[in-house]
Short mmCIF file of C-alpha atoms in Angstrom, two decimals:
data_model
loop_
_atom_site.label_atom_id
_atom_site.label_comp_id
_atom_site.label_asym_id
_atom_site.label_seq_id
_atom_site.Cartn_x
_atom_site.Cartn_y
_atom_site.Cartn_z
CA UNK A 1 98.49 127.54 79.36
CA UNK A 2 101.75 126.06 78.17
CA UNK A 3 105.24 126.10 79.65
CA UNK A 4 108.08 127.02 77.32
CA UNK A 5 111.80 127.31 77.79
CA UNK A 6 113.72 130.35 76.57
CA UNK A 7 116.64 129.93 74.19
CA UNK A 8 119.95 131.79 74.53
CA UNK A 9 118.98 134.60 72.17
CA UNK A 10 115.77 135.21 74.06
CA UNK A 11 117.67 135.32 77.35
CA UNK A 12 120.02 137.83 75.74
CA UNK A 13 117.14 140.02 74.54
CA UNK A 14 115.63 139.89 78.01
CA UNK A 15 118.93 141.09 79.48
CA UNK A 16 119.19 143.95 76.97
CA UNK A 17 115.66 145.14 77.68
CA UNK A 18 116.22 144.75 81.43
CA UNK A 19 119.31 146.97 81.25
CA UNK A 20 118.16 149.48 78.63
CA UNK A 21 114.36 149.42 78.46
CA UNK A 22 112.23 150.97 77.22
CA UNK A 23 113.99 150.20 73.98
CA UNK A 24 112.75 149.83 70.40
CA UNK A 25 112.89 146.55 68.50
CA UNK A 26 115.28 148.24 66.08
CA UNK A 27 117.74 149.15 68.82
CA UNK A 28 117.65 145.61 70.19
CA UNK A 29 118.34 144.27 66.69
CA UNK A 30 121.26 146.72 66.29
CA UNK A 31 122.86 145.59 69.51
CA UNK A 32 122.67 141.97 68.37
CA UNK A 33 123.75 142.69 64.77
CA UNK A 34 120.54 141.09 63.53
CA UNK A 35 117.66 142.34 61.42
CA UNK A 36 114.38 143.25 63.03
CA UNK A 37 112.66 140.51 61.03
CA UNK A 38 114.94 137.89 62.55
CA UNK A 39 114.10 139.09 66.04
CA UNK A 40 110.36 139.27 65.50
CA UNK A 41 109.56 135.68 66.63
CA UNK A 42 111.65 136.07 69.77
CA UNK A 43 110.06 139.40 70.69
CA UNK A 44 106.62 137.90 70.07
CA UNK A 45 107.36 134.98 72.38
CA UNK A 46 108.77 137.18 75.14
CA UNK A 47 105.78 139.49 74.96
CA UNK A 48 103.17 136.74 74.86
CA UNK A 49 104.82 135.00 77.76
CA UNK A 50 104.56 138.14 79.85
CA UNK A 51 108.28 138.82 80.22
CA UNK A 52 108.16 141.94 78.08
CA UNK A 53 105.51 144.49 77.36
CA UNK A 54 105.51 146.86 74.40
CA UNK A 55 104.02 150.32 73.91
CA UNK A 56 103.74 152.15 70.58
CA UNK A 57 106.37 154.90 70.17
CA UNK A 58 108.02 153.79 73.43
CA UNK A 59 109.33 150.32 72.77
CA UNK A 60 109.80 147.16 74.79
CA UNK A 61 110.14 147.17 78.56
CA UNK A 62 110.73 144.47 81.13
CA UNK A 63 107.72 143.52 83.25
CA UNK A 64 109.92 142.28 86.07
CA UNK A 65 108.31 138.86 86.12
CA UNK A 66 110.28 135.63 86.00
CA UNK A 67 108.91 132.56 84.30
CA UNK A 68 108.22 130.74 87.54
CA UNK A 69 106.42 133.83 88.84
CA UNK A 70 104.10 133.81 85.87
CA UNK A 71 103.31 130.14 86.42
CA UNK A 72 102.83 130.51 90.14
CA UNK A 73 100.45 133.40 89.46
CA UNK A 74 98.08 130.84 87.99
CA UNK A 75 98.32 128.68 91.09
CA UNK A 76 97.81 131.76 93.23
CA UNK A 77 94.38 132.25 91.69
CA UNK A 78 92.91 129.11 93.28
CA UNK A 79 90.59 130.03 96.14
CA UNK A 80 89.59 128.20 99.31
CA UNK A 81 86.06 127.70 97.99
CA UNK A 82 87.40 125.73 95.01
CA UNK A 83 88.59 122.94 97.34
CA UNK A 84 86.86 123.23 100.73
CA UNK A 85 85.04 120.28 102.31
CA UNK A 86 81.89 120.14 104.43
CA UNK A 87 82.64 120.97 108.09
CA UNK A 88 81.77 118.60 110.95
CA UNK A 89 80.81 120.42 114.16
CA UNK A 90 80.06 119.37 117.73
CA UNK A 91 78.48 121.34 120.57
CA UNK A 92 80.90 122.63 123.19
CA UNK A 93 79.13 120.63 125.89
CA UNK A 94 79.44 117.14 124.34
CA UNK A 95 81.85 114.73 126.02
CA UNK A 96 85.28 113.87 124.68
CA UNK A 97 83.98 110.31 124.21
CA UNK A 98 81.11 111.51 122.01
CA UNK A 99 83.47 113.74 120.05
CA UNK A 100 85.73 110.76 119.31
CA UNK A 101 82.68 108.78 118.16
CA UNK A 102 81.63 111.66 115.88
CA UNK A 103 85.14 111.78 114.45
CA UNK A 104 84.95 108.09 113.55
CA UNK A 105 81.37 108.23 112.28
CA UNK A 106 82.07 111.23 110.05
CA UNK A 107 85.56 109.99 109.20
CA UNK A 108 87.29 113.35 109.61
CA UNK A 109 90.53 114.33 111.31
CA UNK A 110 89.35 117.60 112.81
CA UNK A 111 86.10 118.69 114.50
CA UNK A 112 84.97 122.26 114.97
CA UNK A 113 83.31 123.15 118.26
CA UNK A 114 80.38 125.57 118.29
CA UNK A 115 78.33 127.27 121.02
CA UNK A 116 74.55 127.28 121.18
CA UNK A 117 74.41 130.15 118.66
CA UNK A 118 76.27 127.82 116.28
CA UNK A 119 79.35 130.05 116.33
CA UNK A 120 82.90 128.74 116.26
CA UNK A 121 84.48 128.50 119.73
CA UNK A 122 87.03 125.73 119.33
CA UNK A 123 88.88 123.14 117.28
CA UNK A 124 89.54 119.49 118.14
CA UNK A 125 92.22 117.51 116.34
CA UNK A 126 92.85 113.76 116.53
CA UNK A 127 95.96 114.67 118.47
CA UNK A 128 93.90 116.59 121.09
CA UNK A 129 91.54 113.65 121.50
CA UNK A 130 94.36 111.11 121.65
CA UNK A 131 96.08 113.16 124.35
CA UNK A 132 92.85 113.31 126.37
CA UNK A 133 92.35 109.58 126.01
CA UNK A 134 95.72 108.95 127.67
CA UNK A 135 94.56 110.74 130.84
CA UNK A 136 93.12 108.93 133.80
CA UNK A 137 89.73 110.65 133.63
CA UNK A 138 86.57 109.01 132.29
CA UNK A 139 86.16 110.29 128.69
CA UNK A 140 82.38 110.37 128.98
CA UNK A 141 82.59 112.91 131.81
CA UNK A 142 84.93 115.53 130.26
CA UNK A 143 83.29 118.12 127.98
CA UNK A 144 85.25 118.99 124.83
CA UNK A 145 85.55 122.65 125.82
CA UNK A 146 88.12 121.59 128.46
CA UNK A 147 90.53 120.14 125.92
CA UNK A 148 89.82 122.04 122.68
CA UNK A 149 92.02 124.71 121.12
CA UNK A 150 90.15 128.00 121.56
CA UNK A 151 90.18 131.55 120.24
CA UNK A 152 92.44 133.46 119.69
CA UNK A 153 94.60 130.41 119.00
CA UNK A 154 92.48 129.18 116.10
CA UNK A 155 93.57 129.89 112.53
CA UNK A 156 90.56 130.53 110.32
CA UNK A 157 90.10 131.32 106.63
CA UNK A 158 87.40 132.64 104.34
CA UNK A 159 85.96 131.22 101.12
CA UNK A 160 87.73 133.87 99.06
CA UNK A 161 91.17 133.37 100.62
CA UNK A 162 93.87 131.88 98.44
CA UNK A 163 94.40 128.13 98.74
CA UNK A 164 98.16 128.60 98.63
CA UNK A 165 98.07 130.96 101.65
CA UNK A 166 96.14 128.47 103.74
CA UNK A 167 98.54 125.73 102.60
CA UNK A 168 101.38 127.83 104.05
CA UNK A 169 99.54 128.26 107.36
CA UNK A 170 98.98 124.50 107.63
CA UNK A 171 102.73 123.96 107.21
CA UNK A 172 103.96 126.88 109.34
CA UNK A 173 101.51 126.36 112.22
CA UNK A 174 101.70 122.57 112.02
CA UNK A 175 97.96 122.06 111.88
CA UNK A 176 95.90 119.57 109.89
CA UNK A 177 92.82 121.64 109.09
CA UNK A 178 91.46 125.18 109.12
CA UNK A 179 87.77 126.12 109.49
CA UNK A 180 86.32 128.19 106.66
CA UNK A 181 84.24 130.88 108.36
CA UNK A 182 81.80 133.64 107.57
CA UNK A 183 81.71 136.64 109.90
CA UNK A 184 78.22 137.47 111.13
CA UNK A 185 76.96 139.92 113.76
CA UNK A 186 76.84 137.14 116.32
CA UNK A 187 80.28 135.68 115.62
CA UNK A 188 81.99 133.22 113.29
CA UNK A 189 79.77 130.86 111.35
CA UNK A 190 81.55 127.70 110.18
CA UNK A 191 80.88 127.17 106.47
CA UNK A 192 83.65 124.78 105.47
CA UNK A 193 86.77 122.83 106.29
CA UNK A 194 90.12 122.98 104.51
CA UNK A 195 92.59 120.17 105.17
CA UNK A 196 95.86 118.73 103.96
CA UNK A 197 93.69 116.23 102.09
CA UNK A 198 92.22 119.12 100.08
CA UNK A 199 95.76 120.35 99.38
CA UNK A 200 96.78 116.89 98.20
CA UNK A 201 93.74 116.86 95.89
CA UNK A 202 94.75 120.23 94.44
CA UNK A 203 98.21 118.85 93.70
CA UNK A 204 96.71 115.77 92.03
CA UNK A 205 94.43 117.99 89.89
CA UNK A 206 97.45 120.05 88.82
CA UNK A 207 99.18 116.85 87.75
CA UNK A 208 96.00 115.65 86.02
CA UNK A 209 95.57 118.81 83.86
CA UNK A 210 92.30 119.52 85.66
CA UNK A 211 93.12 122.94 87.00
CA UNK A 212 94.63 125.24 84.40
CA UNK B 1 109.34 127.73 82.42
CA UNK B 2 106.66 130.21 81.49
CA UNK B 3 102.98 129.80 80.77
CA UNK B 4 101.61 131.50 77.67
CA UNK B 5 98.18 131.70 76.18
CA UNK B 6 97.56 130.98 72.51
CA UNK B 7 95.91 133.58 70.30
CA UNK B 8 93.22 132.77 67.75
CA UNK B 9 95.60 132.46 64.83
CA UNK B 10 97.76 130.02 66.77
CA UNK B 11 94.71 127.95 67.67
CA UNK B 12 93.81 127.93 63.97
CA UNK B 13 97.29 126.81 62.95
CA UNK B 14 97.13 124.06 65.56
CA UNK B 15 93.83 122.85 64.08
CA UNK B 16 95.21 122.87 60.54
CA UNK B 17 98.27 120.85 61.54
CA UNK B 18 96.10 118.50 63.61
CA UNK B 19 93.88 117.80 60.60
CA UNK B 20 96.49 117.83 57.82
CA UNK B 21 99.90 117.23 59.37
CA UNK B 22 102.61 116.65 58.46
CA UNK B 23 102.26 119.88 56.53
CA UNK B 24 104.81 122.48 55.36
CA UNK B 25 104.86 126.03 56.67
CA UNK B 26 104.10 127.18 53.15
CA UNK B 27 100.92 125.08 52.93
CA UNK B 28 99.75 126.39 56.30
CA UNK B 29 100.35 129.96 55.09
CA UNK B 30 98.42 129.23 51.87
CA UNK B 31 95.43 127.96 53.78
CA UNK B 32 95.37 131.11 55.88
CA UNK B 33 96.07 133.48 52.95
CA UNK B 34 99.12 134.78 54.78
CA UNK B 35 102.81 134.93 53.94
CA UNK B 36 105.22 132.49 55.54
CA UNK B 37 107.05 135.42 57.15
CA UNK B 38 103.89 136.46 58.92
CA UNK B 39 103.39 132.98 60.31
CA UNK B 40 106.96 132.50 61.44
CA UNK B 41 106.52 133.86 65.01
CA UNK B 42 103.40 131.74 65.54
CA UNK B 43 105.06 128.57 64.29
CA UNK B 44 108.08 129.32 66.47
CA UNK B 45 105.87 129.70 69.54
CA UNK B 46 103.88 126.53 68.85
CA UNK B 47 107.06 124.53 68.30
CA UNK B 48 108.86 125.90 71.36
CA UNK B 49 105.85 125.23 73.50
CA UNK B 50 105.79 121.60 72.46
CA UNK B 51 102.48 121.65 70.60
CA UNK B 52 104.10 121.13 67.21
CA UNK B 53 107.23 119.45 66.08
CA UNK B 54 108.96 120.04 62.75
CA UNK B 55 111.16 117.82 60.58
CA UNK B 56 113.17 118.99 57.56
CA UNK B 57 111.56 118.02 54.25
CA UNK B 58 108.49 116.71 56.11
CA UNK B 59 106.96 119.75 57.74
CA UNK B 60 105.07 120.43 60.93
CA UNK B 61 103.15 117.77 62.83
CA UNK B 62 101.02 117.80 65.93
CA UNK B 63 102.60 116.27 69.05
CA UNK B 64 99.20 115.49 70.52
CA UNK B 65 99.93 117.39 73.70
CA UNK B 66 97.63 120.01 75.19
CA UNK B 67 98.96 122.96 77.14
CA UNK B 68 97.86 121.58 80.49
CA UNK B 69 99.47 118.25 79.61
CA UNK B 70 102.78 119.96 79.01
CA UNK B 71 102.54 121.71 82.39
CA UNK B 72 101.49 118.59 84.24
CA UNK B 73 104.44 116.80 82.67
CA UNK B 74 106.66 119.06 84.74
CA UNK B 75 104.77 118.19 87.90
CA UNK B 76 104.93 114.54 86.97
CA UNK B 77 108.72 114.67 87.14
CA UNK B 78 108.81 115.28 90.90
CA UNK B 79 109.89 112.15 92.73
CA UNK B 80 109.14 110.82 96.21
CA UNK B 81 112.75 111.43 97.28
CA UNK B 82 112.37 115.16 96.56
CA UNK B 83 109.83 115.51 99.40
CA UNK B 84 110.05 112.51 101.73
CA UNK B 85 110.46 112.93 105.50
CA UNK B 86 112.39 110.87 108.03
CA UNK B 87 110.39 107.80 109.12
CA UNK B 88 109.58 107.08 112.76
CA UNK B 89 109.48 103.37 113.58
CA UNK B 90 108.51 101.28 116.61
CA UNK B 91 109.13 97.62 117.37
CA UNK B 92 106.14 95.32 116.87
CA UNK B 93 106.25 94.32 120.53
CA UNK B 94 105.93 97.77 122.12
CA UNK B 95 102.64 98.59 123.85
CA UNK B 96 99.95 100.80 122.36
CA UNK B 97 100.62 103.22 125.21
CA UNK B 98 104.32 103.49 124.30
CA UNK B 99 103.42 103.94 120.63
CA UNK B 100 101.13 106.85 121.49
CA UNK B 101 103.94 108.41 123.54
CA UNK B 102 106.37 107.99 120.62
CA UNK B 103 103.83 109.63 118.31
CA UNK B 104 103.65 112.66 120.60
CA UNK B 105 107.39 112.82 121.25
CA UNK B 106 108.26 112.62 117.55
CA UNK B 107 105.23 114.70 116.57
CA UNK B 108 104.17 112.54 113.66
CA UNK B 109 100.76 111.28 112.56
CA UNK B 110 101.85 107.82 111.45
CA UNK B 111 104.27 105.26 112.89
CA UNK B 112 105.77 102.36 110.99
CA UNK B 113 106.09 99.05 112.82
CA UNK B 114 109.16 96.88 112.26
CA UNK B 115 110.22 93.37 113.33
CA UNK B 116 113.54 92.56 114.95
CA UNK B 117 115.23 92.46 111.52
CA UNK B 118 114.07 96.10 111.15
CA UNK B 119 111.75 95.19 108.30
CA UNK B 120 108.34 96.77 107.80
CA UNK B 121 105.48 94.70 109.23
CA UNK B 122 102.82 97.29 110.02
CA UNK B 123 101.51 100.84 110.04
CA UNK B 124 99.88 102.73 112.93
CA UNK B 125 97.83 105.85 112.30
CA UNK B 126 96.47 108.29 114.89
CA UNK B 127 93.09 106.85 114.02
CA UNK B 128 94.22 103.31 114.90
CA UNK B 129 95.60 104.47 118.23
CA UNK B 130 92.54 106.56 119.03
CA UNK B 131 90.30 103.58 118.31
CA UNK B 132 92.38 101.39 120.61
CA UNK B 133 92.27 104.00 123.36
CA UNK B 134 88.47 103.83 123.37
CA UNK B 135 88.56 100.13 124.24
CA UNK B 136 88.33 98.86 127.78
CA UNK B 137 91.76 97.20 127.79
CA UNK B 138 94.79 98.62 129.53
CA UNK B 139 96.87 100.37 126.79
CA UNK B 140 100.14 99.36 128.43
CA UNK B 141 99.29 95.69 128.03
CA UNK B 142 98.32 95.56 124.32
CA UNK B 143 101.21 95.21 121.85
CA UNK B 144 100.91 97.32 118.69
CA UNK B 145 100.93 94.27 116.43
CA UNK B 146 97.38 93.54 117.62
CA UNK B 147 95.97 96.81 116.29
CA UNK B 148 98.29 97.77 113.43
CA UNK B 149 97.46 97.60 109.72
CA UNK B 150 99.59 94.78 108.32
CA UNK B 151 100.79 93.41 104.99
CA UNK B 152 99.34 92.99 102.37
CA UNK B 153 97.11 95.93 103.35
CA UNK B 154 99.95 98.45 103.53
CA UNK B 155 100.55 100.78 100.60
CA UNK B 156 104.26 101.41 100.12
CA UNK B 157 106.31 103.51 97.72
CA UNK B 158 109.91 103.80 96.59
CA UNK B 159 112.23 106.81 96.47
CA UNK B 160 112.00 106.93 92.68
CA UNK B 161 108.19 106.78 92.51
CA UNK B 162 106.38 109.88 91.31
CA UNK B 163 105.06 112.20 94.00
CA UNK B 164 101.84 112.69 92.09
CA UNK B 165 101.14 108.92 92.05
CA UNK B 166 101.55 108.65 95.80
CA UNK B 167 99.33 111.74 96.22
CA UNK B 168 96.61 109.86 94.31
CA UNK B 169 97.01 106.79 96.56
CA UNK B 170 96.66 108.95 99.68
CA UNK B 171 93.37 110.31 98.33
CA UNK B 172 91.97 107.09 96.86
CA UNK B 173 92.89 104.84 99.80
CA UNK B 174 92.08 107.51 102.40
CA UNK B 175 95.39 107.23 104.20
CA UNK B 176 97.56 109.91 105.77
CA UNK B 177 101.03 108.56 105.06
CA UNK B 178 102.90 105.98 103.03
CA UNK B 179 106.23 104.38 104.03
CA UNK B 180 109.08 104.80 101.57
CA UNK B 181 110.76 101.41 101.37
CA UNK B 182 113.79 99.71 99.93
CA UNK B 183 113.50 96.04 99.03
CA UNK B 184 116.28 93.91 100.50
CA UNK B 185 116.82 90.16 100.63
CA UNK B 186 115.34 90.07 104.11
CA UNK B 187 112.26 92.20 103.44
CA UNK B 188 111.23 95.84 103.25
CA UNK B 189 113.56 98.36 104.83
CA UNK B 190 111.83 101.64 105.79
CA UNK B 191 113.84 104.57 104.42
CA UNK B 192 111.28 107.41 104.48
CA UNK B 193 107.80 108.67 105.10
CA UNK B 194 105.57 110.53 102.66
CA UNK B 195 102.53 112.33 104.08
CA UNK B 196 99.82 114.80 103.16
CA UNK B 197 102.05 117.40 104.84
CA UNK B 198 104.73 116.69 102.22
CA UNK B 199 102.09 117.08 99.49
CA UNK B 200 101.00 120.40 100.97
CA UNK B 201 104.65 121.52 100.96
CA UNK B 202 104.98 120.58 97.29
CA UNK B 203 101.92 122.70 96.51
CA UNK B 204 103.37 125.65 98.46
CA UNK B 205 106.67 125.31 96.59
CA UNK B 206 104.81 125.36 93.27
CA UNK B 207 103.09 128.57 94.32
CA UNK B 208 106.41 129.99 95.56
CA UNK B 209 108.26 129.49 92.24
CA UNK B 210 110.57 127.03 93.98
CA UNK B 211 109.92 124.01 91.89
CA UNK B 212 110.00 124.69 88.17
#
């Protein structure tokens, strides 16, 4: 995939087709006082780039897509599963102290809390744990299910969701990570973790030519 | 900017120019048993897209750039200043307890520590504060300069640095945020903050057509 910039004549053609399409190549050439042969490269570029589409005996018509739209369509094809990390889970009955230790041992910013059927029941962020650690209570005696964020306040995603959608949720809901889940008869199985680190990696890959 | 995909003939032309360039349009047409007129749209596309360049009386030559390179060049033009946030700083003598409170009040994940000349001397992450809160000491009695990350272990960036470079540092050094600094005679003045949240926003903007 390559980005190209339109020249003035191509912009003009685009405007003519936008206003008058479907329109034949000949009619476009007439309006510009040019020959069809002169216009051929421009029409080829506009069609290849996805701005215009052409049908035999009908002519050129405008697809309604802007250049940036066509580029962002590529980015919009990246799925959660292309970038998700391995989830780190703790049982809902472990202490806040043990959860903090797990967070350090596993070196993650968010833990997912599961019940004894291994289904998602909560989320613990560094912020949640830091807040709890400020309290006067002994951290070894408080179970995580007292301080965790619980359903229905948890944002989840699936492997097939679009990365860009989850990126928006992270920003809009001001959260650091989202559990990737699989719905089963018993509940929500945690199959992955999608964080702002994963988003940063996606951006780096885009800059490194590793995605398109 | 629009992304386009090359057809087989264009790939072939690219290969011919790569192997034989500089080469005239006529010679390319000869090799393909086509007329120059037939090739004109393809050559126009390849030149506009940046794959080929042409000089009068010399002919076409290969620029050495792949499609993905040309796209990533656009991403590589985004600077730190396009996405940086306002920094939150604390004095090096405040207590760990006060720093945690500031972190919650300002709702940030990283604090920058400054000396009395307001120059950068340290960085405090949520992880640093969480680790300190696990200790047995009274949080109100430990100053942050005991637990902060200090120079030369702090990664800094400038307003004019490339966003994509800082994104790589965040990943490689496993940090959440980097201070944006300005060098003065006295030291490093903190003028911004660049985080994985900013990187996630950049990715969302790319997907939303708001960047290119």
